[in-house]
Amino acid sequence: MAARGSAGKRGAGSGGSRGPDPQEEPPPPLQAVLVADSFNRRFFPISKDRPRALLPLANVAMIDYTLEFLTATGVEETFVFCCWKSAEIKEHLQKSKWCRRTSPNTLRFVTSDLYRSLGDVLRDVDAKSLVRSDFILVSGDVVSNINVSKALEEHRLRRKQDKNVSVMTMIFKESSPGHRARCQEDDIILAMDGATNRVLHYQRTQGLKRFRFPMSLFQSNIEEVQVRHDLLDCRISICSPQVAELFTDNFDYQTLDDFVRGLLVNEEVLGNQIHMHATAEEYGAHVSNLLMYEAVCSDIIRRWVYPMTPEMNFTDDKTQSYTHSRHNIYRGAEVSLGQGSVLEENVLIGQGTVIGSKCTIINSVIGQNCKIGDKVILDRAFLWNDVRIADDVEIRQSIICNEADVKKGVKLNSHCVLTSLVVVGPNITLPEGTVISLHPPDEEEDDDDQFSDDSGVNKEESKAKLKGYNEAEVGAEGRGYLWKAEDENEVEVEEEEEQRQSLWGPALDLGEESETESDLSLGSEQPDSRYVSPQLDDVKVFQNEVLGTLQRGEEENVSCDNLVLEINSLKYAYNIGMKEVMQVLSKVVLEFPLRQLDTETDPQRYCVLLIPLLKNWTPVFKNYIKRASDHLDALYAIEEFFLEHEKLCTSLAKVLMTFYQLEILAEEMILSWFSRQDTSEKGRQLRKNQRLQKFIQWLEEAEEESSEGDQD
Amino acid sequence: MLVGEGLGDLGVVESPLVVGVRPPHGVSSAESGCAPRFAAQLGILGCGRGGECVSAVTSCPAASAISLGLRPRHCHPCLHHVEVIVVTTKEVQKVLNSETKMKLDIVCIPDDADMGTVDSLRHIHQKIKTDVLVLSCDLITDVSLHEVVDLFRAHDATLSMLMKKAHEPTEVVPGQKGKTKPVEQRDFIGVDDTGKRLLFMANEADLDEELVIKRSILQKHPRMHIRTGLVDAHLYCLKKYVVDFLVENRSFTSIRSELIPYLVRKQFSSPESLQQGQDNKEREQKRKDQKALDIYSFIKEDSMLEFGSGKSCWNNHRGDMNEAFPGGKVRCYVHIMKGGLCYRVNTLGLYIEANRQVRSRVNLACGTRARVCVHRDHFVTHTPPVGSDNIMGSSTQVGEKTSIKHSVIGSSCTIKDKVKITNCIVMNSVTVEEGCSLQNSVLCHNAVIEKGADIKDCLIGSGQRLEPKGEQREDGLRRSNLQKGLLLFQSIWL
């Protein structure tokens, strides 16, 4: 460690600086800007109690890892910018070794509640002119053992040679796709100049299936452009003071991503360049979501971040001394392990923890002073301090925060989170992705002013109902609110899915998607498939436009002729075929009443709302439904709608009846639709609906009668 | 036939025409191990009609190039018994028959048929019984061919090809004003980290504003090097089934612009999903007839080979223990030449450039041979004024006080006294009378230059006769000559 530190300083010392005579003057001490705030709420509700920078990774706060990294790499002065819960961070750091007089790295705190983004922080750096020369910019959740000095040397050399054209060097770690420390939401793709390491294009993948690179990348005299998908953004960058100035000049830059994008786009205008440095051997990651939390934690225990391993006790905290034994078992002082309990591998147990008998623990981290009962199974469990776990508990891939209490017989499935002081159980099984917190979800808005995120959605959701704890959710003796939207209607169900995703982060999916994607390009040549997708979009846009038109028609009593005219012009504008018009029109009209209904469970009300609409718009339908195929298209669209909304199935007969009575659909067409054989399983089920059968029967009889009448 | 003559003497071109390739007997890529068994069956010289040639003038050069290739001194060690199929027209056949020592199977195509390389392949597909190496007649290279073939064998590839860096034209091309180089469409070539696997290929003309790369490719090959300054040497190693595929699928007309991009794209569509979609495929086939034919349906399974690779612990990548060739069954590889000589003589400029390069490499390449490459029958009347960087054909006479620099002179030429020749290409049976000065020009067969002509940057057609004292500068052929000359070229067009 010491050797590394001094090497770092040497490296830092050998480069040039911006001074008038770099040969003579020693470079100024290396500075760093540490942003101890993420400016997002990915860790809610965990970070409600504790700022993200203080979350324990293998029982040590994240920010300690970051500071250790900075100190080891030769930083002598670090500005710590805090915003959310700044007092806690400050308190933690003042107690730590970084604030002792012997610390080689001087900490300076800058706190303000006004910071909204990284951009604000850097603008403040510029305003207060805190930095004198090149500095390292990291966020407070970076865990790394990268020695930056080589990159720093390269950076300084580049700046000396090219007259400050290069403003920033980003540091990446090489890791192939599918590496578990690469989470999907931070996945990047990068295009660089193979010879000079200059970054040409930087983009988050965001689940895109195709990456587009503007041709301008290839125009210049670059012999070889490397497209790299094997990089992990460590969120460590070496910045020149210009970076802070640029943030001031461009007040719309919020994040580093904005900055990089802006710089690359305006490269020709401003002439600023970004370079990169990729390291293959060292470790670097930043904890951006719980999935990453888990990955980084297990990497620390598996000693990938050497020399920052638990038994090194780099924070120099007496309570953090561990012994290291085979299979990466780390034990703190005064740990007691009951008879028959097995620590299989990769387990860290904090000081003063008591574990009962016949437990099985694997790949887990247990904090200090925890009490664990008998016959407990912990698999990828992350327990913080003072957690109580009763007998016969099973916990898989979950996080349990300080002083939480898990009662007897509880089972936690993957991706569960229990925040501080939560009590669950006894005898309850929490489904996958359960998040329980003492903060009710609707409390969010109160202290929300500093975040502009989209989490206000859950707000209106039954405040009164959540005043008491729901026993079904947290168990008879439980305390805590389920952070989960009630599954009343579809929109919110999606929301819940999103929340779980956002807390844990999407898992990396490999392979599978590439297969499906290759399907796309299989038969058809590439240009074809490219042609298809915009067309789909057009239909969608067209649908929205039709919806808007009809809405206006409804509100302002526009005559049907005018509606037809408008739809026709839309049809030409988006180049939509007759068939699609039929489908879209039917779909839009049928969905129309849904917006007035709270739930879609009530077929009666649905019919009541729909029928007057149909009556109003009969001329519109009649204008489009003329040929036999139009009738069928409309019927298929109706069928599709009811397949999607199964609860409304019972009203199908009535809707068809209305169509028939309004003479929009002809009876023989309805019959031929009904008797169609090649339908899906669901379609057949739909046709078994009693009322529909009755209606069809009635139609058949009516037809017979009328045909008889004709014969007469 | 001078270039040919020169190179033939040199043996520079280590028989680039090779070739037919058998499937690998083992996965081992050890060249020596394979060599004895590598009694190649078949080769093709796809001698196109020069559809890509810029002007008719290049017909002559093309012929030269052929002879150049066909007079190899040493075949490549790997390729002891090479069977070469030459597809060409009748006129070339005559020349070839008289000049070559190699065993050739010459297939004639009708003079008037306008056949591309793919058509030629279809034409002779019955003769192709194994994997095949296709190359075009205008390739001049000293690349050791085993590089390309080894890639093909080691990776059990569907295709392996040769590429080289594009070169910048250095000097003025005779007959062309200025350096008006046609703006070529650039090719974007994506290779993997080893620089061998061909992952991506697109032409600038096909792209709009941006280059699109699929995610699935990058997941398998996370580091892609995209290069633009590369030129295809038109040398392809193809699996037999690709030829079968071409025969069935008539919609392909060009290897370079259709087949290769198709194969490169197909690398990343997996055969499994294809089987799922088989039913759809069949329907489509009925509908679209030939268009839906897929390369996968042509891949022949070799159970023995599969069994072997299952037992072997070797694989073609590092980092995991997967099977030997993970991923799709179509694999394309490219060998990118770093140095060395590689020219596709398809324009006059390149022809001249190639001549120059060959000349300068003569000494390097021949090793033990005399420093001046003068044919033994070469007859110099007086003191040899010939510099060391020339190539001379047989039975050429050079007069007194004549200086020849940086030039290639064909056979049976007569160069009289006090002639100055610099930077020229003089083909066979050319007569240059006294006191002429030739600079940076090309003189075709049987041209006669009368006394005192001063020629610079000119192109003199076959059998042309320049009147005495005529002065030609910069403007190519004289107007009258120009047209006549061109007509003549067409009549002797190969």
GROMACS .gro file of C-alpha atoms in nm, chain A residues 174-178 182 184 187 189 192 205-216 218-220 222-230 508-511 513-515 517-519 521-528 530, chain B residues 165 186 188 191 193 200 203-204 206-229 252 262 265-266 268-277 281 284 288 291-292 294 296:
model
  106
  174GLU     CA    1  -1.161  -0.352  -1.959
  175SER     CA    2  -1.419  -0.617  -1.892
  176SER     CA    3  -1.599  -0.822  -2.147
  177PRO     CA    4  -1.975  -0.797  -2.190
  178GLY     CA    5  -2.146  -1.007  -1.929
  182ARG     CA    6  -2.117  -0.419  -1.564
  184GLN     CA    7  -2.692  -0.270  -1.791
  187ASP     CA    8  -2.334   0.004  -2.003
  189ILE     CA    9  -2.027   0.194  -2.603
  192MET     CA   10  -1.200   0.584  -3.009
  205THR     CA   11  -2.634   0.143  -2.459
  206GLN     CA   12  -2.971   0.165  -2.286
  207GLY     CA   13  -3.079  -0.164  -2.425
  208LEU     CA   14  -3.041  -0.052  -2.782
  209LYS     CA   15  -3.006  -0.327  -3.033
  210ARG     CA   16  -2.819  -0.130  -3.289
  211PHE     CA   17  -2.565   0.137  -3.234
  212ARG     CA   18  -2.537   0.424  -3.473
  213PHE     CA   19  -2.216   0.604  -3.532
  214PRO     CA   20  -2.225   0.924  -3.728
  215MET     CA   21  -2.018   0.916  -4.043
  216SER     CA   22  -1.830   1.220  -3.931
  218PHE     CA   23  -1.470   0.831  -3.992
  219GLN     CA   24  -1.408   1.133  -4.209
  220SER     CA   25  -1.091   1.255  -4.049
  222ILE     CA   26  -0.792   0.838  -3.843
  223GLU     CA   27  -0.657   0.518  -3.971
  224GLU     CA   28  -0.845   0.296  -3.738
  225VAL     CA   29  -1.151   0.364  -3.531
  226GLN     CA   30  -1.201   0.119  -3.250
  227VAL     CA   31  -1.552   0.048  -3.139
  228ARG     CA   32  -1.533  -0.078  -2.786
  229HIS     CA   33  -1.800  -0.255  -2.593
  230ASP     CA   34  -1.559  -0.409  -2.345
  508LEU     CA   35  -2.744  -0.816  -1.761
  509ASP     CA   36  -2.909  -1.033  -2.015
  510LEU     CA   37  -2.682  -1.209  -2.246
  511GLY     CA   38  -2.711  -1.406  -2.557
  513GLU     CA   39  -3.153  -1.118  -2.717
  514SER     CA   40  -2.893  -1.159  -2.979
  515GLU     CA   41  -3.080  -1.460  -3.103
  517GLU     CA   42  -3.240  -1.005  -3.296
  518SER     CA   43  -3.075  -1.219  -3.551
  519ASP     CA   44  -3.422  -1.343  -3.630
  521SER     CA   45  -3.226  -0.988  -4.002
  522LEU     CA   46  -3.252  -1.348  -4.103
  523GLY     CA   47  -3.469  -1.363  -4.403
  524SER     CA   48  -3.476  -1.005  -4.492
  525GLU     CA   49  -3.179  -0.800  -4.579
  526GLN     CA   50  -3.091  -0.525  -4.344
  527PRO     CA   51  -3.249  -0.239  -4.534
  528ASP     CA   52  -3.582  -0.418  -4.521
  530ARG     CA   53  -3.489  -0.091  -4.119
  877LYS     CA   54  -0.370  -0.075  -4.748
  898ARG     CA   55  -1.468   0.404  -4.904
  900PHE     CA   56  -1.569   0.029  -4.383
  903VAL     CA   57  -1.218  -0.667  -3.778
  905ASP     CA   58  -0.909  -0.763  -3.187
  912PHE     CA   59  -1.842  -0.590  -4.050
  915ASN     CA   60  -1.962   0.061  -4.838
  916GLU     CA   61  -1.995   0.431  -4.798
  918ASP     CA   62  -2.486   0.213  -4.883
  919LEU     CA   63  -2.475   0.416  -4.567
  920ASP     CA   64  -2.670   0.727  -4.498
  921GLU     CA   65  -2.556   0.949  -4.221
  922GLU     CA   66  -2.444   0.685  -3.983
  923LEU     CA   67  -2.285   0.351  -3.945
  924VAL     CA   68  -2.501   0.097  -3.770
  925ILE     CA   69  -2.355  -0.189  -3.575
  926LYS     CA   70  -2.564  -0.456  -3.416
  927ARG     CA   71  -2.534  -0.513  -3.047
  928SER     CA   72  -2.511  -0.887  -3.083
  929ILE     CA   73  -2.190  -0.856  -3.278
  930LEU     CA   74  -2.036  -0.637  -3.015
  931GLN     CA   75  -2.137  -0.876  -2.742
  932LYS     CA   76  -1.942  -1.150  -2.907
  933HIS     CA   77  -1.658  -0.930  -3.019
  934PRO     CA   78  -1.655  -0.635  -2.784
  935ARG     CA   79  -1.367  -0.465  -2.951
  936MET     CA   80  -1.405  -0.389  -3.313
  937HIS     CA   81  -1.150  -0.208  -3.521
  938ILE     CA   82  -1.306  -0.021  -3.805
  939ARG     CA   83  -1.071   0.068  -4.082
  940THR     CA   84  -1.133   0.262  -4.391
  941GLY     CA   85  -0.809   0.272  -4.583
  964PHE     CA   86  -2.584  -1.269  -5.690
  974TYR     CA   87  -2.385  -1.122  -4.748
  977ARG     CA   88  -2.370  -1.043  -4.236
  978LYS     CA   89  -2.472  -1.405  -4.210
  980PHE     CA   90  -2.416  -1.341  -3.680
  981SER     CA   91  -2.747  -1.492  -3.758
  982SER     CA   92  -2.765  -1.814  -3.572
  983PRO     CA   93  -2.866  -2.137  -3.741
  984GLU     CA   94  -3.083  -2.242  -3.446
  985SER     CA   95  -3.325  -1.964  -3.492
  986LEU     CA   96  -3.318  -2.045  -3.855
  987GLN     CA   97  -3.447  -2.390  -3.787
  988GLN     CA   98  -3.730  -2.251  -3.585
  989GLY     CA   99  -3.824  -2.031  -3.868
  993LYS     CA  100  -3.876  -2.016  -4.470
  996GLU     CA  101  -4.122  -1.792  -4.836
 1000LYS     CA  102  -4.002  -1.581  -5.359
 1003LYS     CA  103  -3.457  -1.526  -5.331
 1004ALA     CA  104  -3.514  -1.695  -5.001
 1006ASP     CA  105  -3.012  -1.928  -4.745
 1008TYR     CA  106  -2.717  -2.221  -4.411
   0.00000   0.00000   0.00000
